[in-house]
mmCIF file with all atom_site columns, C-alpha atoms in Angstrom:
data_model
loop_
_atom_site.group_PDB
_atom_site.id
_atom_site.type_symbol
_atom_site.label_atom_id
_atom_site.label_alt_id
_atom_site.label_comp_id
_atom_site.label_asym_id
_atom_site.label_entity_id
_atom_site.label_seq_id
_atom_site.pdbx_PDB_ins_code
_atom_site.Cartn_x
_atom_site.Cartn_y
_atom_site.Cartn_z
_atom_site.occupancy
_atom_site.B_iso_or_equiv
_atom_site.pdbx_formal_charge
_atom_site.auth_seq_id
_atom_site.auth_comp_id
_atom_site.auth_asym_id
_atom_site.auth_atom_id
_atom_site.pdbx_PDB_model_num
ATOM 1   C CA . ASP A 1 1   ? -21.927 -56.338 -195.626 1.00 87.00 ? 25  ASP A CA 1
ATOM 2   C CA . ILE A 1 2   ? -18.727 -56.802 -197.586 1.00 93.00 ? 26  ILE A CA 1
ATOM 3   C CA . VAL A 1 3   ? -19.663 -57.279 -201.238 1.00 96.00 ? 27  VAL A CA 1
ATOM 4   C CA . MET A 1 4   ? -17.503 -59.645 -203.255 1.00 97.00 ? 28  MET A CA 1
ATOM 5   C CA . THR A 1 5   ? -17.414 -59.132 -207.024 1.00 98.00 ? 29  THR A CA 1
ATOM 6   C CA . GLN A 1 6   ? -15.828 -61.674 -209.337 1.00 98.00 ? 30  GLN A CA 1
ATOM 7   C CA . SER A 1 7   ? -14.716 -61.265 -212.919 1.00 96.00 ? 31  SER A CA 1
ATOM 8   C CA . PRO A 1 8   ? -15.365 -62.581 -215.414 1.00 97.00 ? 32  PRO A CA 1
ATOM 9   C CA . ASP A 1 9   ? -18.731 -64.285 -214.890 1.00 98.00 ? 33  ASP A CA 1
ATOM 10  C CA . SER A 1 10  ? -17.640 -67.034 -217.255 1.00 98.00 ? 34  SER A CA 1
ATOM 11  C CA . LEU A 1 11  ? -14.400 -68.080 -218.840 1.00 97.00 ? 35  LEU A CA 1
ATOM 12  C CA . ALA A 1 12  ? -13.400 -70.566 -221.550 1.00 98.00 ? 36  ALA A CA 1
ATOM 13  C CA . VAL A 1 13  ? -9.787  -71.711 -221.615 1.00 97.00 ? 37  VAL A CA 1
ATOM 14  C CA . SER A 1 14  ? -8.006  -74.337 -223.694 1.00 98.00 ? 38  SER A CA 1
ATOM 15  C CA . LEU A 1 15  ? -6.624  -77.440 -222.015 1.00 98.00 ? 39  LEU A CA 1
ATOM 16  C CA . GLY A 1 16  ? -3.127  -76.811 -220.717 1.00 97.00 ? 40  GLY A CA 1
ATOM 17  C CA . GLU A 1 17  ? -3.545  -73.046 -220.789 1.00 98.00 ? 41  GLU A CA 1
ATOM 18  C CA . ARG A 1 18  ? -3.711  -70.635 -217.840 1.00 98.00 ? 42  ARG A CA 1
ATOM 19  C CA . ALA A 1 19  ? -7.008  -69.598 -216.293 1.00 98.00 ? 43  ALA A CA 1
ATOM 20  C CA . THR A 1 20  ? -7.289  -66.463 -214.164 1.00 98.00 ? 44  THR A CA 1
ATOM 21  C CA . ILE A 1 21  ? -10.251 -65.446 -212.032 1.00 98.00 ? 45  ILE A CA 1
ATOM 22  C CA . ASN A 1 22  ? -10.432 -62.142 -210.201 1.00 98.00 ? 46  ASN A CA 1
ATOM 23  C CA . CYS A 1 23  ? -12.234 -61.172 -207.020 1.00 98.00 ? 47  CYS A CA 1
ATOM 24  C CA . LYS A 1 24  ? -12.661 -57.701 -205.576 1.00 98.00 ? 48  LYS A CA 1
ATOM 25  C CA . SER A 1 25  ? -14.038 -56.911 -202.135 1.00 97.00 ? 49  SER A CA 1
ATOM 26  C CA . SER A 1 26  ? -15.905 -53.718 -201.280 1.00 96.00 ? 50  SER A CA 1
ATOM 27  C CA . GLN A 1 27  ? -13.598 -53.197 -198.307 1.00 95.00 ? 51  GLN A CA 1
ATOM 28  C CA . SER A 1 28  ? -10.270 -54.606 -197.272 1.00 95.00 ? 52  SER A CA 1
ATOM 29  C CA . VAL A 1 29  ? -10.240 -58.139 -195.863 1.00 95.00 ? 53  VAL A CA 1
ATOM 30  C CA . LEU A 1 30  ? -6.661  -57.727 -194.622 1.00 95.00 ? 54  LEU A CA 1
ATOM 31  C CA . TYR A 1 31  ? -6.724  -57.439 -190.860 1.00 91.00 ? 55  TYR A CA 1
ATOM 32  C CA . SER A 1 32  ? -3.872  -55.804 -189.016 1.00 87.00 ? 56  SER A CA 1
ATOM 33  C CA . SER A 1 33  ? -4.384  -57.923 -185.903 1.00 85.00 ? 57  SER A CA 1
ATOM 34  C CA . ASN A 1 34  ? -2.648  -60.846 -187.589 1.00 87.00 ? 58  ASN A CA 1
ATOM 35  C CA . ASN A 1 35  ? -1.752  -59.450 -191.035 1.00 92.00 ? 59  ASN A CA 1
ATOM 36  C CA . LYS A 1 36  ? -3.871  -62.057 -192.773 1.00 93.00 ? 60  LYS A CA 1
ATOM 37  C CA . ASN A 1 37  ? -6.270  -61.768 -195.690 1.00 96.00 ? 61  ASN A CA 1
ATOM 38  C CA . TYR A 1 38  ? -9.567  -63.469 -194.825 1.00 96.00 ? 62  TYR A CA 1
ATOM 39  C CA . LEU A 1 39  ? -10.159 -64.605 -198.382 1.00 97.00 ? 63  LEU A CA 1
ATOM 40  C CA . ALA A 1 40  ? -10.895 -68.137 -199.580 1.00 98.00 ? 64  ALA A CA 1
ATOM 41  C CA . TRP A 1 41  ? -11.579 -69.811 -202.911 1.00 98.00 ? 65  TRP A CA 1
ATOM 42  C CA . TYR A 1 42  ? -14.001 -72.688 -203.514 1.00 98.00 ? 66  TYR A CA 1
ATOM 43  C CA . GLN A 1 43  ? -14.556 -75.003 -206.454 1.00 98.00 ? 67  GLN A CA 1
ATOM 44  C CA . GLN A 1 44  ? -18.048 -76.350 -207.084 1.00 98.00 ? 68  GLN A CA 1
ATOM 45  C CA . LYS A 1 45  ? -18.847 -79.063 -209.587 1.00 98.00 ? 69  LYS A CA 1
ATOM 46  C CA . PRO A 1 46  ? -22.425 -79.890 -210.649 1.00 95.00 ? 70  PRO A CA 1
ATOM 47  C CA . GLY A 1 47  ? -24.426 -81.669 -207.976 1.00 95.00 ? 71  GLY A CA 1
ATOM 48  C CA . GLN A 1 48  ? -21.668 -81.270 -205.382 1.00 97.00 ? 72  GLN A CA 1
ATOM 49  C CA . PRO A 1 49  ? -21.109 -78.946 -202.432 1.00 98.00 ? 73  PRO A CA 1
ATOM 50  C CA . PRO A 1 50  ? -18.343 -76.356 -202.668 1.00 98.00 ? 74  PRO A CA 1
ATOM 51  C CA . LYS A 1 51  ? -14.830 -77.632 -202.044 1.00 98.00 ? 75  LYS A CA 1
ATOM 52  C CA . LEU A 1 52  ? -12.377 -75.400 -200.203 1.00 98.00 ? 76  LEU A CA 1
ATOM 53  C CA . LEU A 1 53  ? -9.267  -74.873 -202.338 1.00 98.00 ? 77  LEU A CA 1
ATOM 54  C CA . ILE A 1 54  ? -7.440  -71.943 -200.764 1.00 98.00 ? 78  ILE A CA 1
ATOM 55  C CA . GLN A 1 55  ? -7.657  -69.938 -197.548 1.00 96.00 ? 79  GLN A CA 1
ATOM 56  C CA . TRP A 1 56  ? -5.749  -66.883 -196.293 1.00 96.00 ? 80  TRP A CA 1
ATOM 57  C CA . ALA A 1 57  ? -5.754  -65.787 -199.957 1.00 98.00 ? 81  ALA A CA 1
ATOM 58  C CA . SER A 1 58  ? -2.836  -68.045 -200.903 1.00 98.00 ? 82  SER A CA 1
ATOM 59  C CA . THR A 1 59  ? -2.678  -71.161 -198.683 1.00 97.00 ? 83  THR A CA 1
ATOM 60  C CA . ARG A 1 60  ? -3.677  -74.276 -200.593 1.00 98.00 ? 84  ARG A CA 1
ATOM 61  C CA . GLU A 1 61  ? -5.636  -76.925 -198.745 1.00 97.00 ? 85  GLU A CA 1
ATOM 62  C CA . SER A 1 62  ? -4.124  -80.356 -198.359 1.00 96.00 ? 86  SER A CA 1
ATOM 63  C CA . GLY A 1 63  ? -4.570  -82.420 -201.508 1.00 97.00 ? 87  GLY A CA 1
ATOM 64  C CA . VAL A 1 64  ? -5.263  -79.482 -203.818 1.00 98.00 ? 88  VAL A CA 1
ATOM 65  C CA . PRO A 1 65  ? -3.049  -79.699 -206.915 1.00 97.00 ? 89  PRO A CA 1
ATOM 66  C CA . ASP A 1 66  ? -0.282  -77.118 -207.084 1.00 96.00 ? 90  ASP A CA 1
ATOM 67  C CA . ARG A 1 67  ? -1.567  -75.843 -210.419 1.00 98.00 ? 91  ARG A CA 1
ATOM 68  C CA . PHE A 1 68  ? -4.054  -73.887 -208.267 1.00 98.00 ? 92  PHE A CA 1
ATOM 69  C CA . SER A 1 69  ? -2.649  -70.746 -206.701 1.00 98.00 ? 93  SER A CA 1
ATOM 70  C CA . GLY A 1 70  ? -4.089  -67.699 -204.990 1.00 98.00 ? 94  GLY A CA 1
ATOM 71  C CA . SER A 1 71  ? -2.663  -64.220 -204.755 1.00 98.00 ? 95  SER A CA 1
ATOM 72  C CA . GLY A 1 72  ? -3.569  -60.687 -203.783 1.00 98.00 ? 96  GLY A CA 1
ATOM 73  C CA . SER A 1 73  ? -4.107  -58.608 -200.686 1.00 97.00 ? 97  SER A CA 1
ATOM 74  C CA . GLY A 1 74  ? -6.484  -56.041 -199.268 1.00 96.00 ? 98  GLY A CA 1
ATOM 75  C CA . THR A 1 75  ? -9.322  -55.795 -201.785 1.00 97.00 ? 99  THR A CA 1
ATOM 76  C CA . ASP A 1 76  ? -7.996  -57.474 -204.938 1.00 98.00 ? 100 ASP A CA 1
ATOM 77  C CA . PHE A 1 77  ? -7.420  -61.182 -205.316 1.00 98.00 ? 101 PHE A CA 1
ATOM 78  C CA . THR A 1 78  ? -6.740  -63.710 -208.054 1.00 98.00 ? 102 THR A CA 1
ATOM 79  C CA . LEU A 1 79  ? -7.158  -67.449 -208.450 1.00 98.00 ? 103 LEU A CA 1
ATOM 80  C CA . THR A 1 80  ? -4.872  -68.903 -211.101 1.00 98.00 ? 104 THR A CA 1
ATOM 81  C CA . ILE A 1 81  ? -4.954  -72.366 -212.610 1.00 98.00 ? 105 ILE A CA 1
ATOM 82  C CA . SER A 1 82  ? -1.575  -72.665 -214.304 1.00 97.00 ? 106 SER A CA 1
ATOM 83  C CA . SER A 1 83  ? -2.421  -75.471 -216.741 1.00 97.00 ? 107 SER A CA 1
ATOM 84  C CA . LEU A 1 84  ? -6.105  -76.219 -217.125 1.00 98.00 ? 108 LEU A CA 1
ATOM 85  C CA . GLN A 1 85  ? -7.154  -79.848 -216.846 1.00 98.00 ? 109 GLN A CA 1
ATOM 86  C CA . ALA A 1 86  ? -10.509 -81.298 -217.878 1.00 97.00 ? 110 ALA A CA 1
ATOM 87  C CA . GLU A 1 87  ? -11.422 -81.994 -214.252 1.00 97.00 ? 111 GLU A CA 1
ATOM 88  C CA . ASP A 1 88  ? -11.101 -78.290 -213.420 1.00 98.00 ? 112 ASP A CA 1
ATOM 89  C CA . VAL A 1 89  ? -14.365 -77.460 -215.195 1.00 98.00 ? 113 VAL A CA 1
ATOM 90  C CA . ALA A 1 90  ? -16.480 -75.998 -212.396 1.00 98.00 ? 114 ALA A CA 1
ATOM 91  C CA . VAL A 1 91  ? -17.833 -72.814 -210.875 1.00 98.00 ? 115 VAL A CA 1
ATOM 92  C CA . TYR A 1 92  ? -15.367 -70.983 -208.640 1.00 98.00 ? 116 TYR A CA 1
ATOM 93  C CA . TYR A 1 93  ? -16.353 -68.730 -205.738 1.00 98.00 ? 117 TYR A CA 1
ATOM 94  C CA . CYS A 1 94  ? -14.372 -66.308 -203.673 1.00 98.00 ? 118 CYS A CA 1
ATOM 95  C CA . HIS A 1 95  ? -15.418 -65.873 -200.058 1.00 98.00 ? 119 HIS A CA 1
ATOM 96  C CA . GLN A 1 96  ? -14.539 -63.400 -197.308 1.00 97.00 ? 120 GLN A CA 1
ATOM 97  C CA . TYR A 1 97  ? -14.719 -64.901 -193.851 1.00 95.00 ? 121 TYR A CA 1
ATOM 98  C CA . TYR A 1 98  ? -13.670 -62.308 -191.317 1.00 87.00 ? 122 TYR A CA 1
ATOM 99  C CA . GLY A 1 99  ? -15.958 -62.607 -188.289 1.00 82.00 ? 123 GLY A CA 1
ATOM 100 C CA . SER A 1 100 ? -19.427 -64.008 -188.653 1.00 84.00 ? 124 SER A CA 1
ATOM 101 C CA . PHE A 1 101 ? -20.984 -61.884 -191.413 1.00 91.00 ? 125 PHE A CA 1
ATOM 102 C CA . ILE A 1 102 ? -19.465 -63.834 -194.241 1.00 94.00 ? 126 ILE A CA 1
ATOM 103 C CA . THR A 1 103 ? -20.141 -63.330 -197.939 1.00 96.00 ? 127 THR A CA 1
ATOM 104 C CA . PHE A 1 104 ? -19.464 -64.977 -201.290 1.00 97.00 ? 128 PHE A CA 1
ATOM 105 C CA . GLY A 1 105 ? -18.799 -63.749 -204.785 1.00 98.00 ? 129 GLY A CA 1
ATOM 106 C CA . GLN A 1 106 ? -21.316 -64.428 -207.522 1.00 98.00 ? 130 GLN A CA 1
ATOM 107 C CA . GLY A 1 107 ? -19.220 -67.202 -209.026 1.00 98.00 ? 131 GLY A CA 1
ATOM 108 C CA . THR A 1 108 ? -17.182 -67.673 -212.206 1.00 98.00 ? 132 THR A CA 1
ATOM 109 C CA . ARG A 1 109 ? -18.031 -70.537 -214.539 1.00 98.00 ? 133 ARG A CA 1
ATOM 110 C CA . LEU A 1 110 ? -14.909 -72.111 -216.057 1.00 98.00 ? 134 LEU A CA 1
ATOM 111 C CA . GLU A 1 111 ? -15.235 -74.169 -219.228 1.00 98.00 ? 135 GLU A CA 1
ATOM 112 C CA . ILE A 1 112 ? -12.974 -75.775 -221.804 1.00 97.00 ? 136 ILE A CA 1
ATOM 113 C CA . LYS A 1 113 ? -12.503 -73.862 -225.059 1.00 96.00 ? 137 LYS A CA 1
ATOM 114 C CA . GLN B 2 1   ? -13.314 -87.663 -190.167 1.00 95.00 ? 8   GLN B CA 1
ATOM 115 C CA . ILE B 2 2   ? -15.756 -84.764 -190.223 1.00 97.00 ? 9   ILE B CA 1
ATOM 116 C CA . THR B 2 3   ? -19.101 -85.312 -191.941 1.00 98.00 ? 10  THR B CA 1
ATOM 117 C CA . LEU B 2 4   ? -22.323 -83.329 -192.028 1.00 98.00 ? 11  LEU B CA 1
ATOM 118 C CA . LYS B 2 5   ? -25.729 -84.217 -193.405 1.00 98.00 ? 12  LYS B CA 1
ATOM 119 C CA . GLU B 2 6   ? -28.809 -82.091 -193.922 1.00 98.00 ? 13  GLU B CA 1
ATOM 120 C CA . SER B 2 7   ? -32.313 -83.456 -193.458 1.00 98.00 ? 14  SER B CA 1
ATOM 121 C CA . GLY B 2 8   ? -35.837 -82.113 -193.606 1.00 98.00 ? 15  GLY B CA 1
ATOM 122 C CA . PRO B 2 9   ? -38.723 -81.625 -196.005 1.00 98.00 ? 16  PRO B CA 1
ATOM 123 C CA . THR B 2 10  ? -37.976 -81.297 -199.691 1.00 98.00 ? 17  THR B CA 1
ATOM 124 C CA . LEU B 2 11  ? -41.288 -79.606 -200.469 1.00 98.00 ? 18  LEU B CA 1
ATOM 125 C CA . VAL B 2 12  ? -42.963 -76.863 -198.468 1.00 98.00 ? 19  VAL B CA 1
ATOM 126 C CA . LYS B 2 13  ? -45.900 -74.632 -199.240 1.00 98.00 ? 20  LYS B CA 1
ATOM 127 C CA . PRO B 2 14  ? -45.740 -70.839 -199.378 1.00 97.00 ? 21  PRO B CA 1
ATOM 128 C CA . THR B 2 15  ? -46.141 -69.199 -195.942 1.00 97.00 ? 22  THR B CA 1
ATOM 129 C CA . GLN B 2 16  ? -45.122 -72.400 -194.157 1.00 98.00 ? 23  GLN B CA 1
ATOM 130 C CA . THR B 2 17  ? -42.147 -72.682 -191.801 1.00 98.00 ? 24  THR B CA 1
ATOM 131 C CA . LEU B 2 18  ? -39.130 -74.703 -192.902 1.00 98.00 ? 25  LEU B CA 1
ATOM 132 C CA . THR B 2 19  ? -37.182 -76.705 -190.332 1.00 98.00 ? 26  THR B CA 1
ATOM 133 C CA . LEU B 2 20  ? -33.882 -78.259 -191.394 1.00 98.00 ? 27  LEU B CA 1
ATOM 134 C CA . THR B 2 21  ? -31.564 -80.397 -189.293 1.00 98.00 ? 28  THR B CA 1
ATOM 135 C CA . CYS B 2 22  ? -27.819 -80.732 -189.720 1.00 98.00 ? 29  CYS B CA 1
ATOM 136 C CA . THR B 2 23  ? -26.479 -83.930 -188.132 1.00 98.00 ? 30  THR B CA 1
ATOM 137 C CA . PHE B 2 24  ? -22.716 -84.086 -187.894 1.00 98.00 ? 31  PHE B CA 1
ATOM 138 C CA . SER B 2 25  ? -19.903 -86.334 -186.727 1.00 98.00 ? 32  SER B CA 1
ATOM 139 C CA . GLY B 2 26  ? -16.175 -86.039 -186.221 1.00 97.00 ? 33  GLY B CA 1
ATOM 140 C CA . PHE B 2 27  ? -16.354 -82.932 -184.053 1.00 97.00 ? 34  PHE B CA 1
ATOM 141 C CA . SER B 2 28  ? -18.297 -81.563 -181.107 1.00 97.00 ? 35  SER B CA 1
ATOM 142 C CA . LEU B 2 29  ? -20.123 -78.276 -180.771 1.00 97.00 ? 36  LEU B CA 1
ATOM 143 C CA . SER B 2 30  ? -19.059 -78.206 -177.165 1.00 96.00 ? 37  SER B CA 1
ATOM 144 C CA . THR B 2 31  ? -15.411 -77.759 -178.217 1.00 95.00 ? 38  THR B CA 1
ATOM 145 C CA . SER B 2 32  ? -14.091 -74.229 -177.999 1.00 95.00 ? 39  SER B CA 1
ATOM 146 C CA . GLY B 2 33  ? -13.814 -72.530 -181.378 1.00 94.00 ? 40  GLY B CA 1
ATOM 147 C CA . VAL B 2 34  ? -16.181 -74.794 -183.293 1.00 97.00 ? 41  VAL B CA 1
ATOM 148 C CA . GLY B 2 35  ? -19.085 -73.466 -185.318 1.00 96.00 ? 42  GLY B CA 1
ATOM 149 C CA . VAL B 2 36  ? -21.703 -74.684 -187.794 1.00 98.00 ? 43  VAL B CA 1
ATOM 150 C CA . GLY B 2 37  ? -23.218 -72.543 -190.503 1.00 97.00 ? 44  GLY B CA 1
ATOM 151 C CA . TRP B 2 38  ? -26.086 -72.727 -192.984 1.00 98.00 ? 45  TRP B CA 1
ATOM 152 C CA . ILE B 2 39  ? -25.720 -71.582 -196.567 1.00 98.00 ? 46  ILE B CA 1
ATOM 153 C CA . ARG B 2 40  ? -28.194 -71.829 -199.440 1.00 98.00 ? 47  ARG B CA 1
ATOM 154 C CA . GLN B 2 41  ? -27.940 -71.827 -203.220 1.00 98.00 ? 48  GLN B CA 1
ATOM 155 C CA . PRO B 2 42  ? -30.911 -71.259 -205.536 1.00 98.00 ? 49  PRO B CA 1
ATOM 156 C CA . PRO B 2 43  ? -30.753 -73.381 -208.685 1.00 97.00 ? 50  PRO B CA 1
ATOM 157 C CA . GLY B 2 44  ? -28.057 -72.018 -210.988 1.00 95.00 ? 51  GLY B CA 1
ATOM 158 C CA . LYS B 2 45  ? -27.237 -69.144 -208.648 1.00 97.00 ? 52  LYS B CA 1
ATOM 159 C CA . ALA B 2 46  ? -24.626 -68.146 -206.104 1.00 97.00 ? 53  ALA B CA 1
ATOM 160 C CA . LEU B 2 47  ? -24.061 -69.173 -202.513 1.00 98.00 ? 54  LEU B CA 1
ATOM 161 C CA . GLU B 2 48  ? -25.778 -67.144 -199.792 1.00 97.00 ? 55  GLU B CA 1
ATOM 162 C CA . TRP B 2 49  ? -24.829 -67.346 -196.119 1.00 97.00 ? 56  TRP B CA 1
ATOM 163 C CA . LEU B 2 50  ? -27.813 -67.669 -193.762 1.00 98.00 ? 57  LEU B CA 1
ATOM 164 C CA . ALA B 2 51  ? -26.713 -68.252 -190.174 1.00 97.00 ? 58  ALA B CA 1
ATOM 165 C CA . LEU B 2 52  ? -23.910 -69.410 -187.875 1.00 96.00 ? 59  LEU B CA 1
ATOM 166 C CA . ILE B 2 53  ? -23.870 -70.873 -184.383 1.00 97.00 ? 60  ILE B CA 1
ATOM 167 C CA . TYR B 2 54  ? -20.810 -71.477 -182.200 1.00 95.00 ? 61  TYR B CA 1
ATOM 168 C CA . TRP B 2 55  ? -19.793 -73.687 -179.296 1.00 95.00 ? 62  TRP B CA 1
ATOM 169 C CA . SER B 2 56  ? -20.566 -70.815 -176.926 1.00 94.00 ? 63  SER B CA 1
ATOM 170 C CA . ASP B 2 57  ? -24.148 -70.576 -178.274 1.00 95.00 ? 64  ASP B CA 1
ATOM 171 C CA . GLU B 2 58  ? -23.223 -67.271 -179.935 1.00 94.00 ? 65  GLU B CA 1
ATOM 172 C CA . LYS B 2 59  ? -25.472 -66.882 -182.990 1.00 96.00 ? 66  LYS B CA 1
ATOM 173 C CA . HIS B 2 60  ? -25.380 -64.731 -186.104 1.00 95.00 ? 67  HIS B CA 1
ATOM 174 C CA . HIS B 2 61  ? -27.923 -64.367 -188.879 1.00 95.00 ? 68  HIS B CA 1
ATOM 175 C CA . SER B 2 62  ? -27.860 -62.816 -192.326 1.00 95.00 ? 69  SER B CA 1
ATOM 176 C CA . PRO B 2 63  ? -29.097 -59.233 -191.909 1.00 93.00 ? 70  PRO B CA 1
ATOM 177 C CA . SER B 2 64  ? -31.405 -59.552 -194.903 1.00 93.00 ? 71  SER B CA 1
ATOM 178 C CA . LEU B 2 65  ? -33.149 -62.637 -193.472 1.00 96.00 ? 72  LEU B CA 1
ATOM 179 C CA . ARG B 2 66  ? -32.712 -62.101 -189.732 1.00 93.00 ? 73  ARG B CA 1
ATOM 180 C CA . SER B 2 67  ? -36.410 -61.678 -189.001 1.00 95.00 ? 74  SER B CA 1
ATOM 181 C CA . ARG B 2 68  ? -37.215 -65.064 -190.562 1.00 97.00 ? 75  ARG B CA 1
ATOM 182 C CA . LEU B 2 69  ? -34.319 -67.198 -189.305 1.00 97.00 ? 76  LEU B CA 1
ATOM 183 C CA . SER B 2 70  ? -33.584 -69.084 -186.127 1.00 97.00 ? 77  SER B CA 1
ATOM 184 C CA . ILE B 2 71  ? -30.591 -71.338 -185.453 1.00 98.00 ? 78  ILE B CA 1
ATOM 185 C CA . THR B 2 72  ? -30.189 -73.633 -182.475 1.00 98.00 ? 79  THR B CA 1
ATOM 186 C CA . LYS B 2 73  ? -27.919 -76.477 -181.429 1.00 98.00 ? 80  LYS B CA 1
ATOM 187 C CA . ASP B 2 74  ? -28.350 -79.761 -179.586 1.00 97.00 ? 81  ASP B CA 1
ATOM 188 C CA . THR B 2 75  ? -24.841 -80.638 -178.492 1.00 96.00 ? 82  THR B CA 1
ATOM 189 C CA . SER B 2 76  ? -25.775 -84.026 -177.062 1.00 96.00 ? 83  SER B CA 1
ATOM 190 C CA . ARG B 2 77  ? -27.292 -85.123 -180.376 1.00 97.00 ? 84  ARG B CA 1
ATOM 191 C CA . ASN B 2 78  ? -24.637 -83.457 -182.564 1.00 98.00 ? 85  ASN B CA 1
ATOM 192 C CA . GLN B 2 79  ? -27.281 -81.477 -184.397 1.00 98.00 ? 86  GLN B CA 1
ATOM 193 C CA . VAL B 2 80  ? -27.926 -77.926 -185.516 1.00 98.00 ? 87  VAL B CA 1
ATOM 194 C CA . VAL B 2 81  ? -31.429 -76.843 -186.507 1.00 98.00 ? 88  VAL B CA 1
ATOM 195 C CA . LEU B 2 82  ? -32.316 -73.989 -188.848 1.00 98.00 ? 89  LEU B CA 1
ATOM 196 C CA . THR B 2 83  ? -35.831 -72.610 -188.932 1.00 98.00 ? 90  THR B CA 1
ATOM 197 C CA . MET B 2 84  ? -37.040 -70.239 -191.628 1.00 98.00 ? 91  MET B CA 1
ATOM 198 C CA . THR B 2 85  ? -40.519 -68.769 -191.422 1.00 98.00 ? 92  THR B CA 1
ATOM 199 C CA . ASN B 2 86  ? -42.917 -67.538 -194.103 1.00 97.00 ? 93  ASN B CA 1
ATOM 200 C CA . MET B 2 87  ? -41.404 -69.508 -196.964 1.00 98.00 ? 94  MET B CA 1
ATOM 201 C CA . ASP B 2 88  ? -41.755 -68.163 -200.489 1.00 97.00 ? 95  ASP B CA 1
ATOM 202 C CA . PRO B 2 89  ? -41.040 -69.701 -203.924 1.00 98.00 ? 96  PRO B CA 1
ATOM 203 C CA . ALA B 2 90  ? -37.956 -67.438 -204.034 1.00 98.00 ? 97  ALA B CA 1
ATOM 204 C CA . ASP B 2 91  ? -36.579 -69.508 -201.122 1.00 98.00 ? 98  ASP B CA 1
ATOM 205 C CA . THR B 2 92  ? -36.342 -72.584 -203.368 1.00 98.00 ? 99  THR B CA 1
ATOM 206 C CA . ALA B 2 93  ? -32.720 -73.633 -203.051 1.00 98.00 ? 100 ALA B CA 1
ATOM 207 C CA . THR B 2 94  ? -30.250 -76.266 -201.982 1.00 98.00 ? 101 THR B CA 1
ATOM 208 C CA . TYR B 2 95  ? -29.545 -75.736 -198.300 1.00 98.00 ? 102 TYR B CA 1
ATOM 209 C CA . TYR B 2 96  ? -26.105 -76.692 -196.970 1.00 98.00 ? 103 TYR B CA 1
ATOM 210 C CA . CYS B 2 97  ? -24.648 -76.894 -193.503 1.00 98.00 ? 104 CYS B CA 1
ATOM 211 C CA . ALA B 2 98  ? -20.913 -76.583 -192.965 1.00 98.00 ? 105 ALA B CA 1
ATOM 212 C CA . HIS B 2 99  ? -18.250 -76.691 -190.239 1.00 98.00 ? 106 HIS B CA 1
ATOM 213 C CA . ARG B 2 100 ? -16.194 -73.701 -189.178 1.00 96.00 ? 107 ARG B CA 1
ATOM 214 C CA . LEU B 2 101 ? -13.345 -73.162 -186.753 1.00 94.00 ? 108 LEU B CA 1
ATOM 215 C CA . ARG B 2 102 ? -11.844 -70.265 -184.844 1.00 90.00 ? 109 ARG B CA 1
ATOM 216 C CA . ASP B 2 103 ? -8.478  -70.821 -183.241 1.00 86.00 ? 110 ASP B CA 1
ATOM 217 C CA . THR B 2 104 ? -5.451  -68.830 -182.153 1.00 84.00 ? 111 THR B CA 1
ATOM 218 C CA . GLY B 2 105 ? -4.723  -68.189 -185.833 1.00 79.00 ? 112 GLY B CA 1
ATOM 219 C CA . GLY B 2 106 ? -8.064  -66.466 -186.274 1.00 82.00 ? 113 GLY B CA 1
ATOM 220 C CA . TRP B 2 107 ? -11.288 -67.327 -188.074 1.00 87.00 ? 114 TRP B CA 1
ATOM 221 C CA . HIS B 2 108 ? -11.219 -70.069 -190.710 1.00 93.00 ? 115 HIS B CA 1
ATOM 222 C CA . PRO B 2 109 ? -13.541 -70.444 -193.698 1.00 96.00 ? 116 PRO B CA 1
ATOM 223 C CA . LEU B 2 110 ? -16.281 -73.043 -193.898 1.00 97.00 ? 117 LEU B CA 1
ATOM 224 C CA . ASP B 2 111 ? -14.241 -76.132 -194.599 1.00 96.00 ? 118 ASP B CA 1
ATOM 225 C CA . TYR B 2 112 ? -16.403 -79.261 -194.410 1.00 98.00 ? 119 TYR B CA 1
ATOM 226 C CA . TRP B 2 113 ? -19.803 -79.170 -196.111 1.00 98.00 ? 120 TRP B CA 1
ATOM 227 C CA . GLY B 2 114 ? -22.777 -81.495 -196.215 1.00 98.00 ? 121 GLY B CA 1
ATOM 228 C CA . GLN B 2 115 ? -24.138 -82.692 -199.557 1.00 98.00 ? 122 GLN B CA 1
ATOM 229 C CA . GLY B 2 116 ? -27.076 -80.308 -199.289 1.00 98.00 ? 123 GLY B CA 1
ATOM 230 C CA . ILE B 2 117 ? -30.831 -80.727 -199.469 1.00 98.00 ? 124 ILE B CA 1
ATOM 231 C CA . LEU B 2 118 ? -32.952 -79.251 -202.234 1.00 98.00 ? 125 LEU B CA 1
ATOM 232 C CA . VAL B 2 119 ? -36.007 -77.539 -200.806 1.00 98.00 ? 126 VAL B CA 1
ATOM 233 C CA . THR B 2 120 ? -38.758 -76.535 -203.213 1.00 98.00 ? 127 THR B CA 1
ATOM 234 C CA . VAL B 2 121 ? -41.385 -74.007 -202.199 1.00 98.00 ? 128 VAL B CA 1
ATOM 235 C CA . SER B 2 122 ? -44.572 -74.523 -204.154 1.00 97.00 ? 129 SER B CA 1
ATOM 236 C CA . SER B 2 123 ? -48.282 -74.794 -203.576 1.00 95.00 ? 130 SER B CA 1
#
């Protein structure tokens, strides 16, 4: 299994400030067949299912605000929220999805400072 | 519009078998590239992938739970069924089903999710 490790486990950021969440995979999720990183980010609010924010490490889903951005390649990835809004309070998960043995990170809880 | 909904018992006893049904609309599991997966989340904990089934009837199960899991599809009824044997209190979790796609661009992540069903294992 590919193990996904996020850091930090929790994060408190002031409104309007930048939030950065890191994700490291135990092996590369960049596949040479199409030069794509099979890395996604989800946002989960209490009582709701996860919402897909970003796939291919940096491609935002339709309707996701542009303050959310993803970066990285290979084994190291970052989710950045450029200016934190109150509605961004949630748990964020990274997820590798190459093939059928998919795995998730342990989650990062984002709160307002 | 793609929607999925989980159904089944919300309380099971230890050692019993859990059977959950995912009923979906907006896509067909007879369409090439389409898949449906099951994922669970214990209260306050992380997501854990359980199983996937594809249009071709190809199936994959989490290695750590493979001996206890079974996934099947009923294409005509737009349903996917997950069975988990020998339930334990540690299996208490919200169980989700979700849609997945594989196309010429490669595999895609689980994109559409059901609301989930909380299953409690207790005597």
